mmCIF file of N, CA and C in Angstrom:
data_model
loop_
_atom_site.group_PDB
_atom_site.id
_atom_site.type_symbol
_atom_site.label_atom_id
_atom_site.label_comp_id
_atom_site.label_asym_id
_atom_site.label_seq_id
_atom_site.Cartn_x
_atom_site.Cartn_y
_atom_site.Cartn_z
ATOM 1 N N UNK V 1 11.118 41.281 38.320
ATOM 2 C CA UNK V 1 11.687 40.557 37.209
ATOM 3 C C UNK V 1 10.946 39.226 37.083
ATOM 4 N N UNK V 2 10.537 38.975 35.716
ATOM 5 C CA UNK V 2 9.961 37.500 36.157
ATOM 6 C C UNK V 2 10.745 36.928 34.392
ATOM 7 N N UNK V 3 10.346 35.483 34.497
ATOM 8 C CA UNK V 3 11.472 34.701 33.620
ATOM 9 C C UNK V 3 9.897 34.072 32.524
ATOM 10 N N UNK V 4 10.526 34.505 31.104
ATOM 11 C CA UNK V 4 9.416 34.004 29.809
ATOM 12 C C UNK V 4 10.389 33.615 29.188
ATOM 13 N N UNK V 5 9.558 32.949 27.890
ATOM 14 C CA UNK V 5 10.061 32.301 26.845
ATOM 15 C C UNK V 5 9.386 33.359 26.143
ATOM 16 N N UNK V 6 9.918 34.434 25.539
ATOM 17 C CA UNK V 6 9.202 35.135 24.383
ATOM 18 C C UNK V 6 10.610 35.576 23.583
ATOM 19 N N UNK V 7 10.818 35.780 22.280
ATOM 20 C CA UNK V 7 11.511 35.788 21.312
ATOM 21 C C UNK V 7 11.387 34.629 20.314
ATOM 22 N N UNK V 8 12.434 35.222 19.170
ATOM 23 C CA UNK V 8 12.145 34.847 17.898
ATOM 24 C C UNK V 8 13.112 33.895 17.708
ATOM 25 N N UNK V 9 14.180 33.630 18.677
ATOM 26 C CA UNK V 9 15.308 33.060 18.302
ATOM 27 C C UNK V 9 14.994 31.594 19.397
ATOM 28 N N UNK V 10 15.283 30.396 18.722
ATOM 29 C CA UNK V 10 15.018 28.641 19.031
ATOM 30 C C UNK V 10 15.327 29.256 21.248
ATOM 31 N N UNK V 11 16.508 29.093 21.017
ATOM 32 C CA UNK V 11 16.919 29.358 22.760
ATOM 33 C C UNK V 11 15.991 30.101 23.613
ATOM 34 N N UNK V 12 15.463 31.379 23.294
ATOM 35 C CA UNK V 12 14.611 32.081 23.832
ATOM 36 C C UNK V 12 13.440 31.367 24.003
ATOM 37 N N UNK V 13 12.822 30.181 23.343
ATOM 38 C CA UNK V 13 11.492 30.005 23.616
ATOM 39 C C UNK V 13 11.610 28.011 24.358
ATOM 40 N N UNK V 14 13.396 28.040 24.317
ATOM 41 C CA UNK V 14 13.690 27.127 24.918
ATOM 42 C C UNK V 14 13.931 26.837 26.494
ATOM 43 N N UNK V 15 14.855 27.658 26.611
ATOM 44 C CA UNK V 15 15.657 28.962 28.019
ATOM 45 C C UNK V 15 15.452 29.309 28.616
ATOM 46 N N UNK V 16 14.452 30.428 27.527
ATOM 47 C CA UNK V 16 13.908 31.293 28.393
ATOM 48 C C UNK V 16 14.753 32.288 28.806
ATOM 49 N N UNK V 17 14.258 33.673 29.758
ATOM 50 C CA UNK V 17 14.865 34.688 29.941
ATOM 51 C C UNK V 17 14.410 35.839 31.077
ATOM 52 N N UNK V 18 14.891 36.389 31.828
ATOM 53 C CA UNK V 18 14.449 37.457 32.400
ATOM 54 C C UNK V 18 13.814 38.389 32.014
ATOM 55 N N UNK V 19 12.693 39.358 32.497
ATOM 56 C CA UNK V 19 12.143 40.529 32.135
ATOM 57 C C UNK V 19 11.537 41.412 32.731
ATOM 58 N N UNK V 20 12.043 42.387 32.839
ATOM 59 C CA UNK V 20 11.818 43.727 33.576
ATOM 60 C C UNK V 20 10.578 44.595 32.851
ATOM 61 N N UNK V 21 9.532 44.561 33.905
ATOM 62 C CA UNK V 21 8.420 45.573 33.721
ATOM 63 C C UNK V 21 8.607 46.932 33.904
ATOM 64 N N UNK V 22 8.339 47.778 33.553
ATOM 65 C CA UNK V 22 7.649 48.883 34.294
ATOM 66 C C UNK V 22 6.220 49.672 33.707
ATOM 67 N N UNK V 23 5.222 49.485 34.739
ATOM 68 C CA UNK V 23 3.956 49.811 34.197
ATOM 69 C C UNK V 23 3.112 50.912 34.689
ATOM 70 N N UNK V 24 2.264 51.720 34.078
ATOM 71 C CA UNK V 24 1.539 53.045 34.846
ATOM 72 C C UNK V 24 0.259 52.636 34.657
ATOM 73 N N UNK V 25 -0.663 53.093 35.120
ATOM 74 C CA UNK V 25 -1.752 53.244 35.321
ATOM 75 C C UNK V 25 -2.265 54.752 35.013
ATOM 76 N N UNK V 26 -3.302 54.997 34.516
ATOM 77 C CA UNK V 26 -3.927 56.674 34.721
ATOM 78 C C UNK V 26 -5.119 56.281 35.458
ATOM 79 N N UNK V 27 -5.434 56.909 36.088
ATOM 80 C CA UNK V 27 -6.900 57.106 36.371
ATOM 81 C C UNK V 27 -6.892 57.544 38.053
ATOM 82 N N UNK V 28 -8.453 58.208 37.625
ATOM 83 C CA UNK V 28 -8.866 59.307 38.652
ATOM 84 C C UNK V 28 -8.786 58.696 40.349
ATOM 85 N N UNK V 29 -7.798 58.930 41.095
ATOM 86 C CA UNK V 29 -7.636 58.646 42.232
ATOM 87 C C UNK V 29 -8.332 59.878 43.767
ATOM 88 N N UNK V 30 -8.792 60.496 43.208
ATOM 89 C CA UNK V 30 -9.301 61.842 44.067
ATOM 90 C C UNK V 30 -9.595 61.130 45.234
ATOM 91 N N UNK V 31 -10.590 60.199 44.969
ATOM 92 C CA UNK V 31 -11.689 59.444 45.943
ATOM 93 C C UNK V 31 -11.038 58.703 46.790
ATOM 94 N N UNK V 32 -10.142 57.794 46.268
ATOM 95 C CA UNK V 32 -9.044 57.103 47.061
ATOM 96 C C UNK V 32 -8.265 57.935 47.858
ATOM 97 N N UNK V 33 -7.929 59.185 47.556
ATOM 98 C CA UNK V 33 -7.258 59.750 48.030
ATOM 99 C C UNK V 33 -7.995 60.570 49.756
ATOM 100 N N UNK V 34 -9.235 60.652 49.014
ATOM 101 C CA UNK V 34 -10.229 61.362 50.408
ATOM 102 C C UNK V 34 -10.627 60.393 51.336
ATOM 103 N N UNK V 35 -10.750 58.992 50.766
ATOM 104 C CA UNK V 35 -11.538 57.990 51.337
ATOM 105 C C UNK V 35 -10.330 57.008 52.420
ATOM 106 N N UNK V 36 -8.981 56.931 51.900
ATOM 107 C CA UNK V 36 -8.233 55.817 52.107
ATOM 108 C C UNK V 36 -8.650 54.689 52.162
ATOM 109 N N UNK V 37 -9.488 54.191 50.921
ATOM 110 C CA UNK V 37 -10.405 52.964 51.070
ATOM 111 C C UNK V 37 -10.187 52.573 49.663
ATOM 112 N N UNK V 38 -9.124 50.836 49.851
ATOM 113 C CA UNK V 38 -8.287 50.361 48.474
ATOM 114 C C UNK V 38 -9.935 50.077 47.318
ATOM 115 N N UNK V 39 -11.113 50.193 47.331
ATOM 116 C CA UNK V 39 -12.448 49.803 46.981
ATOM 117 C C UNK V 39 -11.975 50.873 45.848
ATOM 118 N N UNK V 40 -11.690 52.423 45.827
ATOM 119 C CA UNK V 40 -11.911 53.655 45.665
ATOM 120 C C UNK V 40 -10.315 53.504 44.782
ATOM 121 N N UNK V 41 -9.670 52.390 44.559
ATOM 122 C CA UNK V 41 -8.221 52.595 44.077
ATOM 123 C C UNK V 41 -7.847 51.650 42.997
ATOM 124 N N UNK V 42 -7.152 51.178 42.779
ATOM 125 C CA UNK V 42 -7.036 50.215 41.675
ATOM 126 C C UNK V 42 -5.571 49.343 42.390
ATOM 127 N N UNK V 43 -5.562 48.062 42.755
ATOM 128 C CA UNK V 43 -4.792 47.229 43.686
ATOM 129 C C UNK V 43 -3.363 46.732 43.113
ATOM 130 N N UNK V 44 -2.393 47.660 43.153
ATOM 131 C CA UNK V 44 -1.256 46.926 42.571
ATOM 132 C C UNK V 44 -1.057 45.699 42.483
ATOM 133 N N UNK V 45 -1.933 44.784 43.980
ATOM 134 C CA UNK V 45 -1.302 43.298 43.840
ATOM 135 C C UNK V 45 -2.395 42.395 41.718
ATOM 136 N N UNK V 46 -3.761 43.013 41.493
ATOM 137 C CA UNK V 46 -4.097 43.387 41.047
ATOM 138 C C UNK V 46 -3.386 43.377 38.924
ATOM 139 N N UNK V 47 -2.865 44.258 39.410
ATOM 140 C CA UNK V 47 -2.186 44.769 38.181
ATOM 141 C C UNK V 47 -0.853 44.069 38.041
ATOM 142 N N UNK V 48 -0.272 43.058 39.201
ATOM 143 C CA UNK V 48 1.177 42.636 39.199
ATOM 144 C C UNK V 48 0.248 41.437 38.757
ATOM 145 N N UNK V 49 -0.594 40.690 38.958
ATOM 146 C CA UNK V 49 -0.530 39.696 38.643
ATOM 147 C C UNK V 49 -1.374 39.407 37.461
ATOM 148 N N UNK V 50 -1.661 40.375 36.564
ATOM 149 C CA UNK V 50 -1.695 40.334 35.651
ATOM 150 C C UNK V 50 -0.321 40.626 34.598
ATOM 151 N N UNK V 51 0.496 41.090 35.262
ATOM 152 C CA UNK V 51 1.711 41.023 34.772
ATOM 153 C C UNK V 51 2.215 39.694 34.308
ATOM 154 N N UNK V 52 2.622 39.313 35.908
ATOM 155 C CA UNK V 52 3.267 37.833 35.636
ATOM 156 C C UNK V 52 2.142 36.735 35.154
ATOM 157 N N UNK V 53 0.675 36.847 34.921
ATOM 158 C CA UNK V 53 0.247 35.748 34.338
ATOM 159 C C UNK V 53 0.581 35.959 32.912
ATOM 160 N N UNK V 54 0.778 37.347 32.065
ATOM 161 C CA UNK V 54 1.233 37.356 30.455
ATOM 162 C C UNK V 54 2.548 36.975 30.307
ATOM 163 N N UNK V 55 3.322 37.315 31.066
ATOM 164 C CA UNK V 55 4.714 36.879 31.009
ATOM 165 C C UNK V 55 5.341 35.953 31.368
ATOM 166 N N UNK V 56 4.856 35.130 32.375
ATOM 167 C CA UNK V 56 5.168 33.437 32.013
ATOM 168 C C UNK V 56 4.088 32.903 32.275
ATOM 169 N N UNK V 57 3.135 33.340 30.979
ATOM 170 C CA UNK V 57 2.565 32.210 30.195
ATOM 171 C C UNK V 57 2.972 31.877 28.829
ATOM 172 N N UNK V 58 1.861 31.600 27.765
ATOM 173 C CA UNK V 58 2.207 31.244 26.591
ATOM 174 C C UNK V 58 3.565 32.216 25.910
ATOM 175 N N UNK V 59 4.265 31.481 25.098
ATOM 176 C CA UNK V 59 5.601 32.794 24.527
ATOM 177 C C UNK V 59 4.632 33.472 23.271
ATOM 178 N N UNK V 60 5.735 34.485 23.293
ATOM 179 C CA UNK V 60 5.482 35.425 22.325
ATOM 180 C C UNK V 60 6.416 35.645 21.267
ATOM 181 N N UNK V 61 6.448 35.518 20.409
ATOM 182 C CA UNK V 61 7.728 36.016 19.416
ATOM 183 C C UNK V 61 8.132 37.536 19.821
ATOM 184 N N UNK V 62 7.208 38.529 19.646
ATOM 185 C CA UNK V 62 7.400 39.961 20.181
ATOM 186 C C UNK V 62 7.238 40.419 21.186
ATOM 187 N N UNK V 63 8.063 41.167 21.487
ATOM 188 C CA UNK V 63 7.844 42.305 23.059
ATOM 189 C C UNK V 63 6.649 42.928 22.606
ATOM 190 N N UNK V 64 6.579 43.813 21.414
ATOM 191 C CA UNK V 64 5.647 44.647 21.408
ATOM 192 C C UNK V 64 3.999 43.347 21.918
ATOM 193 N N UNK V 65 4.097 42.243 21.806
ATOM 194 C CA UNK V 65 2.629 41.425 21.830
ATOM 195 C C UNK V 65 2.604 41.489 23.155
ATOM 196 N N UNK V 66 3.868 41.004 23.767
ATOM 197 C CA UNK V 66 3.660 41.018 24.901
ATOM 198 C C UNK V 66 2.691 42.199 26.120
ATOM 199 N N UNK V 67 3.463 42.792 25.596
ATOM 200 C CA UNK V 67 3.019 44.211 26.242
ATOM 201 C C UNK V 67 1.709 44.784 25.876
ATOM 202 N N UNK V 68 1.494 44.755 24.390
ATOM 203 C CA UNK V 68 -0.004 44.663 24.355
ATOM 204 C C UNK V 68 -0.550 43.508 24.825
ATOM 205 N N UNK V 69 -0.481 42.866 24.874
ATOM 206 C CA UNK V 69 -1.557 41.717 25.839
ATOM 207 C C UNK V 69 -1.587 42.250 27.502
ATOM 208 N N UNK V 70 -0.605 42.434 28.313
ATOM 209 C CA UNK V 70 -0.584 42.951 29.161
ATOM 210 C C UNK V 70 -1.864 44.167 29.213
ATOM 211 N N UNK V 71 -1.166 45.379 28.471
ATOM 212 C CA UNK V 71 -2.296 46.762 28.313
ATOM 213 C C UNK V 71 -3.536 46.572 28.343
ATOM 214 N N UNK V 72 -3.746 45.394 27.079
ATOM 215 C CA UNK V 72 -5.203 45.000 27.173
ATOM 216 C C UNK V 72 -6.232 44.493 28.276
ATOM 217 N N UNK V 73 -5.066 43.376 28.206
ATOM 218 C CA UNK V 73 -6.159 42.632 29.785
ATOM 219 C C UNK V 73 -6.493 43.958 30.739
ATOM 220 N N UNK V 74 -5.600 44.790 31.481
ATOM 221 C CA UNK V 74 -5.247 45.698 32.299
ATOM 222 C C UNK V 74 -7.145 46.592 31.884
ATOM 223 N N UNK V 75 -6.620 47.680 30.661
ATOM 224 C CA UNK V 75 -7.923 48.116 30.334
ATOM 225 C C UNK V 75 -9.350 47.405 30.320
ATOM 226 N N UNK V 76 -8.809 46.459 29.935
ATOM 227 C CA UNK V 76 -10.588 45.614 29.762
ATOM 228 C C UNK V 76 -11.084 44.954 31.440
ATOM 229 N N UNK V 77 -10.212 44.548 31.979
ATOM 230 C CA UNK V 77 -10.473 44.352 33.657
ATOM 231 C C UNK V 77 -10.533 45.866 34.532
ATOM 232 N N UNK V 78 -10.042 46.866 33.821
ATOM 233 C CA UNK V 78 -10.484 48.205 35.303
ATOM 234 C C UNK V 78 -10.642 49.486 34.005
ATOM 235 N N UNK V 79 -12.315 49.698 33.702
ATOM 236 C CA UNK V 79 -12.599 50.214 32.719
ATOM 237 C C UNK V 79 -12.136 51.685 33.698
ATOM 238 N N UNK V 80 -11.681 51.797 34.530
ATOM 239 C CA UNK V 80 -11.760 53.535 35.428
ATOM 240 C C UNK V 80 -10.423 53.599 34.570
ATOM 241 N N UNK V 81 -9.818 52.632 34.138
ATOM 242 C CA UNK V 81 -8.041 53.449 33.911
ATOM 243 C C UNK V 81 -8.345 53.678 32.207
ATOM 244 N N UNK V 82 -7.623 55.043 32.472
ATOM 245 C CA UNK V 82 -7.721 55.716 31.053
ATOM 246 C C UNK V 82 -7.470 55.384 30.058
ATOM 247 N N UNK V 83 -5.673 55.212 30.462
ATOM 248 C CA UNK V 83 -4.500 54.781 29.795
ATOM 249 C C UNK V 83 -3.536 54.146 30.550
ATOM 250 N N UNK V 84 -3.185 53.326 29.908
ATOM 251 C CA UNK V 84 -1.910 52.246 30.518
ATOM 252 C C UNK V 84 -0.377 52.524 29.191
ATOM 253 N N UNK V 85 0.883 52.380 30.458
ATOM 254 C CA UNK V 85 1.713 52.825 29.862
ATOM 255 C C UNK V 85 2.691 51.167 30.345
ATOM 256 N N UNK V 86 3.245 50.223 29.107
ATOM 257 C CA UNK V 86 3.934 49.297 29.332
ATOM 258 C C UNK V 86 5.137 49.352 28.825
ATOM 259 N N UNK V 87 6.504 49.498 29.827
ATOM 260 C CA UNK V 87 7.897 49.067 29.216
ATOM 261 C C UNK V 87 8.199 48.322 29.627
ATOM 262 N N UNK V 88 8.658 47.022 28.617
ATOM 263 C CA UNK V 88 9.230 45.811 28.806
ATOM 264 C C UNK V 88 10.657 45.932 28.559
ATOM 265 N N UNK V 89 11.794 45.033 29.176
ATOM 266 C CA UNK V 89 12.743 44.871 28.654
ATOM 267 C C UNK V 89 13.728 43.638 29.004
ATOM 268 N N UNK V 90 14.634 43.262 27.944
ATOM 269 C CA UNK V 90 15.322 42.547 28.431
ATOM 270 C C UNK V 90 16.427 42.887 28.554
ATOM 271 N N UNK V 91 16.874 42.072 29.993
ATOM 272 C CA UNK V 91 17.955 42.680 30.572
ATOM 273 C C UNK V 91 19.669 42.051 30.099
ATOM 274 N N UNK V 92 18.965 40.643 29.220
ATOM 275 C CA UNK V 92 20.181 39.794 28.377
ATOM 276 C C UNK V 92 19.855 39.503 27.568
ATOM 277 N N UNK V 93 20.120 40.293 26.217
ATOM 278 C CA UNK V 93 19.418 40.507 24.582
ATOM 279 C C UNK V 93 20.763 39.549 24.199
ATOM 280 N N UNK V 94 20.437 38.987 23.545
ATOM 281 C CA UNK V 94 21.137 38.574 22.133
ATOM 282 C C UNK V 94 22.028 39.411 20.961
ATOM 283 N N UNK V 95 22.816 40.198 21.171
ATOM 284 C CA UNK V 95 23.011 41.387 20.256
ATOM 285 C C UNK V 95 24.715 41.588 20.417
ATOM 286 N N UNK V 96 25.558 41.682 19.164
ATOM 287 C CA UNK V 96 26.369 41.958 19.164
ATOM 288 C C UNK V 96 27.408 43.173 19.634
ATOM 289 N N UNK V 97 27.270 43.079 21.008
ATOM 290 C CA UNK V 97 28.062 44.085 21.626
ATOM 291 C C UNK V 97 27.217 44.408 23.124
ATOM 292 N N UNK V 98 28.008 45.645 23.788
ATOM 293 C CA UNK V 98 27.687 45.660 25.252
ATOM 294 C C UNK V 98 26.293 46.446 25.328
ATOM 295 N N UNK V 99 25.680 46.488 26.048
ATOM 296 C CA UNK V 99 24.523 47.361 26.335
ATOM 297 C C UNK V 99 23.689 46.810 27.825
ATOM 298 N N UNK V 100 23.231 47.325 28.302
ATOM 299 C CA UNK V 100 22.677 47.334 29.600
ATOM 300 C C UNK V 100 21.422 46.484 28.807
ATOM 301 N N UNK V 101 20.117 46.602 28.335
ATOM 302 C CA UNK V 101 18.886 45.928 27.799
ATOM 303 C C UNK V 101 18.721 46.704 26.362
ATOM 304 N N UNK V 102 17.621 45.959 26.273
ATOM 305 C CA UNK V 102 17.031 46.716 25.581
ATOM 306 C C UNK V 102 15.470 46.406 25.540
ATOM 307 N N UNK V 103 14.445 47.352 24.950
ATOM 308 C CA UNK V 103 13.118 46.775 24.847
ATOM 309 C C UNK V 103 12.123 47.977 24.520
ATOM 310 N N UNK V 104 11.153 47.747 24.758
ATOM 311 C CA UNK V 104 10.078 48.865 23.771
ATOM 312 C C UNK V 104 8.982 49.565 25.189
ATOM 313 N N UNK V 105 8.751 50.423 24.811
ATOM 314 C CA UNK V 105 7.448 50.710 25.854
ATOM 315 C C UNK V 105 6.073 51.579 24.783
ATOM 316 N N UNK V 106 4.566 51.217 25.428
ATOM 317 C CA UNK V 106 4.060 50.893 24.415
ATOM 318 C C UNK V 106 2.878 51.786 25.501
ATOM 319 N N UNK V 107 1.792 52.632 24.570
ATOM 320 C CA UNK V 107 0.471 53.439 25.827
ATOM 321 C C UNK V 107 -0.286 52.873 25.006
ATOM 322 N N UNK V 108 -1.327 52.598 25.595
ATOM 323 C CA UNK V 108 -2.614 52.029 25.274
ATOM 324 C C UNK V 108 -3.689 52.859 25.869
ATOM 325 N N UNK V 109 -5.061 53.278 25.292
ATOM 326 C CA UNK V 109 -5.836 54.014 25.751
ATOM 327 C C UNK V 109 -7.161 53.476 25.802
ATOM 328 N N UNK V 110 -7.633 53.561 26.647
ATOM 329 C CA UNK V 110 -9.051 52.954 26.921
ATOM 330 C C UNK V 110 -10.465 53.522 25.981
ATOM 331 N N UNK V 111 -10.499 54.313 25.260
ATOM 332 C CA UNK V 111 -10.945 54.995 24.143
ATOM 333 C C UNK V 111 -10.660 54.331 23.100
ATOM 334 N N UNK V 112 -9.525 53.898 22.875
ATOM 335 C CA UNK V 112 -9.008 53.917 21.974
ATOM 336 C C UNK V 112 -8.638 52.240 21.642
ATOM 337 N N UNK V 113 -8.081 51.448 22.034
ATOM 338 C CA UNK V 113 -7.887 50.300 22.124
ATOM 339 C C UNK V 113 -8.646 49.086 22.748
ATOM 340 N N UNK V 114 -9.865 49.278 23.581
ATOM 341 C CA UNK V 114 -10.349 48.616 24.052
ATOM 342 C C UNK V 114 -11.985 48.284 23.307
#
């Protein structure tokens, strides 16, 4: 969970807020897998901290930016990953009535977006 100022509403970019990742990676692990050598893998610590540098840094009005900025950096720093898969969410929306979060999840393809 890490804490941004992203939304559209004054408080959110005042406040601030919690936000729950969850992110995939594709790409060909065979080698890593034969080798056990992190060189041959792609480094979660890596990919987390490209997390938390998009998400508390500058705000965003949108989740969806967010998350593409995330995807992007991700693809353009480890050209081996195919596709990247980003769901963001927040876990205390602004919204009239009960609900656990809410938020978007977004694939990005290295073909395709980069």
């Amino acid at each position: 969970m890490f804490q941004g100022y992203h939304g559209v509403l004054p408080e959110e970019k005042t406040l601030g807020q919690k936000f729950v990742i969850d992110m995939d990676a594709w790409v060909d692990l065979r080698e890593a897998g034969k080798t056990d050598n992190l060189n041959d893998s792609i480094s979660y610590v890596d990919l987390y901290n490209i997390v938390k540098e998009v998400v508390e840094g500058p705000g965003h009005d949108l989740l969806e930016s967010v998350a593409h900025v995330i995807a992007t950096k991700t693809l353009k720093k480890f050209s081996r990953i195919s596709t990247v898969r980003v769901k963001l969410m927040k876990p205390h929306v602004s919204v009239p009535g009960p609900l656990d979060c809410l938020g978007i999840e977004i694939f990005r393809f290295q073909k395709v977006d980069v």
